[in-house]
Coordinates of C-alpha atoms in Angstrom, one line a residue:
Chain A
X1 CA 18.3 -17.4 155.8
X2 CA 15.7 -15.1 157.0
X3 CA 16.5 -11.6 155.3
X4 CA 14.8 -8.3 157.1
X5 CA 15.3 -5.6 154.5
X6 CA 15.5 -2.0 155.6
X7 CA 14.9 0.7 153.1
X8 CA 17.3 3.0 154.3
X9 CA 20.8 2.8 156.1
X10 CA 20.8 6.6 157.2
X11 CA 18.0 9.1 156.6
X12 CA 18.1 13.2 157.5
X13 CA 15.2 15.0 157.8
X14 CA 13.4 18.4 159.3
X15 CA 11.9 18.8 162.2
X16 CA 8.0 18.7 161.6
X17 CA 8.1 16.4 158.4
X18 CA 6.4 12.9 158.2
X19 CA 8.6 10.4 158.0
X20 CA 8.4 6.5 156.8
X21 CA 10.6 3.7 157.7
X22 CA 10.5 0.6 155.9
X23 CA 11.0 -2.9 157.0
X24 CA 10.1 -5.9 154.7
X25 CA 10.5 -9.5 155.7
X26 CA 11.4 -12.4 153.8
X27 CA 10.5 -15.8 155.8
X28 CA 6.6 -15.3 156.2
X29 CA 7.3 -14.3 159.4
X30 CA 3.7 -13.8 161.5
X31 CA 5.4 -11.1 163.9
X32 CA 7.1 -8.1 163.4
X33 CA 8.6 -5.5 165.7
X34 CA 10.3 -1.7 165.5
X35 CA 12.7 -0.9 168.3
X36 CA 15.0 2.6 168.6
X37 CA 18.2 2.0 170.0
X38 CA 20.0 4.6 171.8
X39 CA 23.5 4.7 173.7
X40 CA 23.2 3.7 177.3
X41 CA 19.7 2.5 176.7
X42 CA 19.9 -0.5 174.8
X43 CA 16.6 -1.4 172.6
X44 CA 13.2 -0.3 173.1
X45 CA 9.9 -1.8 171.6
X46 CA 7.8 1.5 169.8
X47 CA 5.3 -1.2 168.2
X48 CA 4.9 -4.7 167.2
X49 CA 2.4 -6.5 165.2
X50 CA 1.4 -10.0 165.6
X51 CA -0.6 -10.5 162.2
X52 CA -1.1 -8.6 159.3
X53 CA -3.9 -5.0 160.1
X54 CA -2.7 -5.7 163.7
X55 CA -1.0 -3.3 165.7
X56 CA 0.3 -3.0 169.7
X57 CA 1.7 -0.4 171.7
X58 CA 5.2 -1.0 172.9
X59 CA 6.9 0.6 175.9
X60 CA 7.4 4.2 173.8
X61 CA 4.7 4.4 171.3
X62 CA 4.5 8.2 171.5
X63 CA 4.7 10.2 168.6
X64 CA 4.9 6.9 166.1
X65 CA 2.3 4.9 164.3
X66 CA 2.7 2.2 161.9
X67 CA 1.3 0.0 159.5
X68 CA 0.9 -3.4 158.7
X69 CA -1.0 -4.0 155.1
X70 CA 0.8 -6.9 154.0
X71 CA 2.5 -9.6 156.1
X72 CA 6.0 -9.4 154.7
X73 CA 6.0 -5.8 155.3
X74 CA 5.5 -3.3 158.5
X75 CA 6.3 0.5 158.5
X76 CA 7.5 3.2 161.2
X77 CA 5.4 6.8 161.1
X78 CA 6.7 9.5 162.8
X79 CA 4.2 11.4 162.5
X80 CA 5.9 14.9 163.1
X81 CA 9.2 14.8 163.4
X82 CA 11.6 16.0 166.5
X83 CA 14.9 16.2 167.1
X84 CA 14.5 13.7 170.3
X85 CA 13.6 11.0 167.6
X86 CA 17.0 11.2 166.3
X87 CA 18.1 7.3 166.5
X88 CA 18.7 4.1 165.3
X89 CA 15.4 2.4 164.1
X90 CA 15.6 -1.7 164.4
X91 CA 13.1 -3.9 162.9
X92 CA 12.6 -7.1 163.8
X93 CA 10.8 -10.4 162.5
X94 CA 10.0 -13.9 164.4
X95 CA 7.7 -16.8 163.3
X96 CA 4.8 -17.6 165.5
X97 CA 5.4 -21.2 166.8
X98 CA 2.3 -21.6 169.4
X99 CA 5.0 -21.0 172.3
X100 CA 6.7 -17.3 171.3
X101 CA 10.1 -18.6 172.1
X102 CA 11.8 -18.1 169.0
X103 CA 14.6 -15.8 168.4
X104 CA 13.8 -12.1 166.5
X105 CA 15.8 -11.8 163.2
X106 CA 16.8 -8.0 162.8
X107 CA 17.5 -5.9 159.8
X108 CA 20.7 -3.6 159.5
X109 CA 18.8 -0.7 160.7
X110 CA 18.3 2.6 160.1
X111 CA 20.3 5.7 161.3
X112 CA 18.0 8.2 161.3
X113 CA 19.0 12.4 161.9
X114 CA 16.3 14.9 162.5
X115 CA 17.4 18.5 162.2
Chain B
X1 CA 7.1 -6.7 185.2
X2 CA 10.0 -8.0 183.3
X3 CA 13.4 -6.7 183.6
X4 CA 17.5 -7.7 182.0
X5 CA 20.2 -6.2 184.2
X6 CA 23.8 -6.5 182.1
X7 CA 26.1 -4.6 185.0
X8 CA 28.9 -3.8 182.9
X9 CA 28.9 -1.0 180.6
X10 CA 32.3 -3.1 179.2
X11 CA 34.3 -6.2 179.3
X12 CA 38.2 -6.1 178.5
X13 CA 39.8 -9.9 177.7
X14 CA 42.9 -10.4 176.1
X15 CA 43.0 -12.7 173.0
X16 CA 43.6 -16.3 174.2
X17 CA 41.4 -15.7 177.7
X18 CA 38.2 -17.1 179.0
X19 CA 35.6 -14.3 178.8
X20 CA 32.3 -13.9 180.8
X21 CA 29.6 -11.4 180.0
X22 CA 27.0 -11.0 183.0
X23 CA 23.1 -11.1 183.2
X24 CA 20.7 -11.4 185.6
X25 CA 17.0 -10.9 184.7
X26 CA 13.9 -11.0 186.9
X27 CA 10.1 -12.4 185.6
X28 CA 6.9 -13.3 187.0
X29 CA 7.4 -17.1 186.1
X30 CA 9.7 -19.3 184.0
X31 CA 12.3 -17.2 181.5
X32 CA 13.1 -17.3 178.1
X33 CA 16.8 -16.0 177.5
X34 CA 18.5 -14.4 174.9
X35 CA 21.7 -13.4 173.8
X36 CA 22.3 -11.0 170.5
X37 CA 25.5 -9.6 169.2
X38 CA 25.9 -6.2 167.6
X39 CA 28.6 -5.6 165.4
X40 CA 29.3 -1.7 164.2
X41 CA 26.5 -0.4 161.8
X42 CA 25.0 -3.9 162.2
X43 CA 21.7 -5.4 163.7
X44 CA 21.3 -7.7 166.1
X45 CA 22.5 -11.4 165.7
X46 CA 20.9 -14.5 167.6
X47 CA 23.7 -16.1 169.3
X48 CA 21.8 -18.9 171.3
X49 CA 19.0 -19.0 173.8
X50 CA 17.5 -21.0 176.8
X51 CA 13.8 -22.1 176.6
X52 CA 14.0 -25.2 179.1
X53 CA 16.0 -28.2 179.8
X54 CA 20.0 -28.0 180.2
X55 CA 21.7 -24.9 182.2
X56 CA 24.5 -25.0 179.3
X57 CA 23.1 -23.5 176.8
X58 CA 25.7 -23.8 173.5
X59 CA 25.3 -21.3 170.8
X60 CA 27.2 -19.9 168.0
X61 CA 30.6 -18.9 167.5
X62 CA 31.9 -21.0 170.4
X63 CA 30.3 -18.9 172.6
X64 CA 27.8 -20.6 175.6
X65 CA 26.1 -19.3 178.6
X66 CA 24.6 -21.0 181.9
X67 CA 21.2 -20.7 183.2
X68 CA 21.1 -20.2 187.2
X69 CA 17.8 -20.2 188.1
X70 CA 18.7 -19.5 191.9
X71 CA 20.9 -16.9 191.2
X72 CA 18.5 -15.6 188.1
X73 CA 21.6 -15.1 186.0
X74 CA 22.6 -16.0 182.1
X75 CA 25.8 -15.5 181.8
X76 CA 27.6 -15.7 178.5
X77 CA 30.8 -17.3 178.1
X78 CA 34.0 -18.0 176.0
X79 CA 36.4 -20.5 176.6
X80 CA 39.3 -18.6 174.4
X81 CA 38.1 -15.0 173.1
X82 CA 39.0 -13.8 169.6
X83 CA 39.5 -10.0 168.8
X84 CA 36.8 -10.7 166.1
X85 CA 34.7 -11.3 169.3
X86 CA 34.7 -7.4 169.9
X87 CA 31.3 -6.5 169.6
X88 CA 28.2 -5.1 171.5
X89 CA 26.1 -8.0 173.1
X90 CA 22.5 -7.5 174.4
X91 CA 21.1 -10.2 176.9
X92 CA 16.9 -10.5 176.6
X93 CA 14.5 -12.0 178.7
X94 CA 10.5 -12.6 178.4
X95 CA 8.2 -14.8 180.2
X96 CA 7.5 -18.1 179.2
X97 CA 3.8 -17.8 179.8
X98 CA 1.9 -15.1 178.3
X99 CA 1.8 -13.0 175.5
X100 CA 4.6 -10.6 176.7
X101 CA 7.7 -9.1 174.7
X102 CA 11.4 -9.2 175.1
X103 CA 13.2 -6.8 177.5
X104 CA 16.5 -6.0 176.5
X105 CA 19.5 -5.3 178.5
X106 CA 21.2 -2.1 177.9
X107 CA 24.2 -3.9 176.2
X108 CA 27.8 -4.8 177.1
X109 CA 30.5 -3.4 175.0
X110 CA 33.0 -6.4 175.0
X111 CA 36.6 -5.8 173.4
X112 CA 38.9 -8.4 172.9
X113 CA 43.1 -7.2 172.8
X114 CA 45.4 -8.8 170.2

């Protein structure tokens, strides 16, 4: 079974702090994704990566950056945390099979509160 | 641009009754369609997908979904609901061609009463 592990289930940080959210997958998947989930808004894509050291902006990249130095690890960085970044953050991964129709596998999420 | 609509925020059904969670989509070409379920304080779990072929797709936990190209719909169904099916359900779509990402609907909360 695919395992996507997010380093923290709950995190509380202060406004202006630099925040790191870590995600590791154990199935050698090429693709990795970061979403945020807010009530009534569903999932919105922040950043994604199709390979090591590659990154692409999603729908809401402002205020975030990412790092993918190793294939199994994809980090989300809040450069200077603000209260409107309080949310549930979900990491996902999927394999590349040539047609990109494979389901994404999700971690259990990090509930981040910015005070 | 691709989009997904889940017109119901919440669906209520009694245990043992059939359930339907609605989803309509919009893409330029042919769609890849997915259903996911989310239990409280957990990530999303994959239920089923439509890529091509039969319009009726069977998935995990007894769920199935019917692809209707003319109505651009992909409704999730189950013949007999269980209380344990109560959860948040997401429909997602991407185009068959190109290098697009998944677009998710806003989710539908399914509540199954005993």
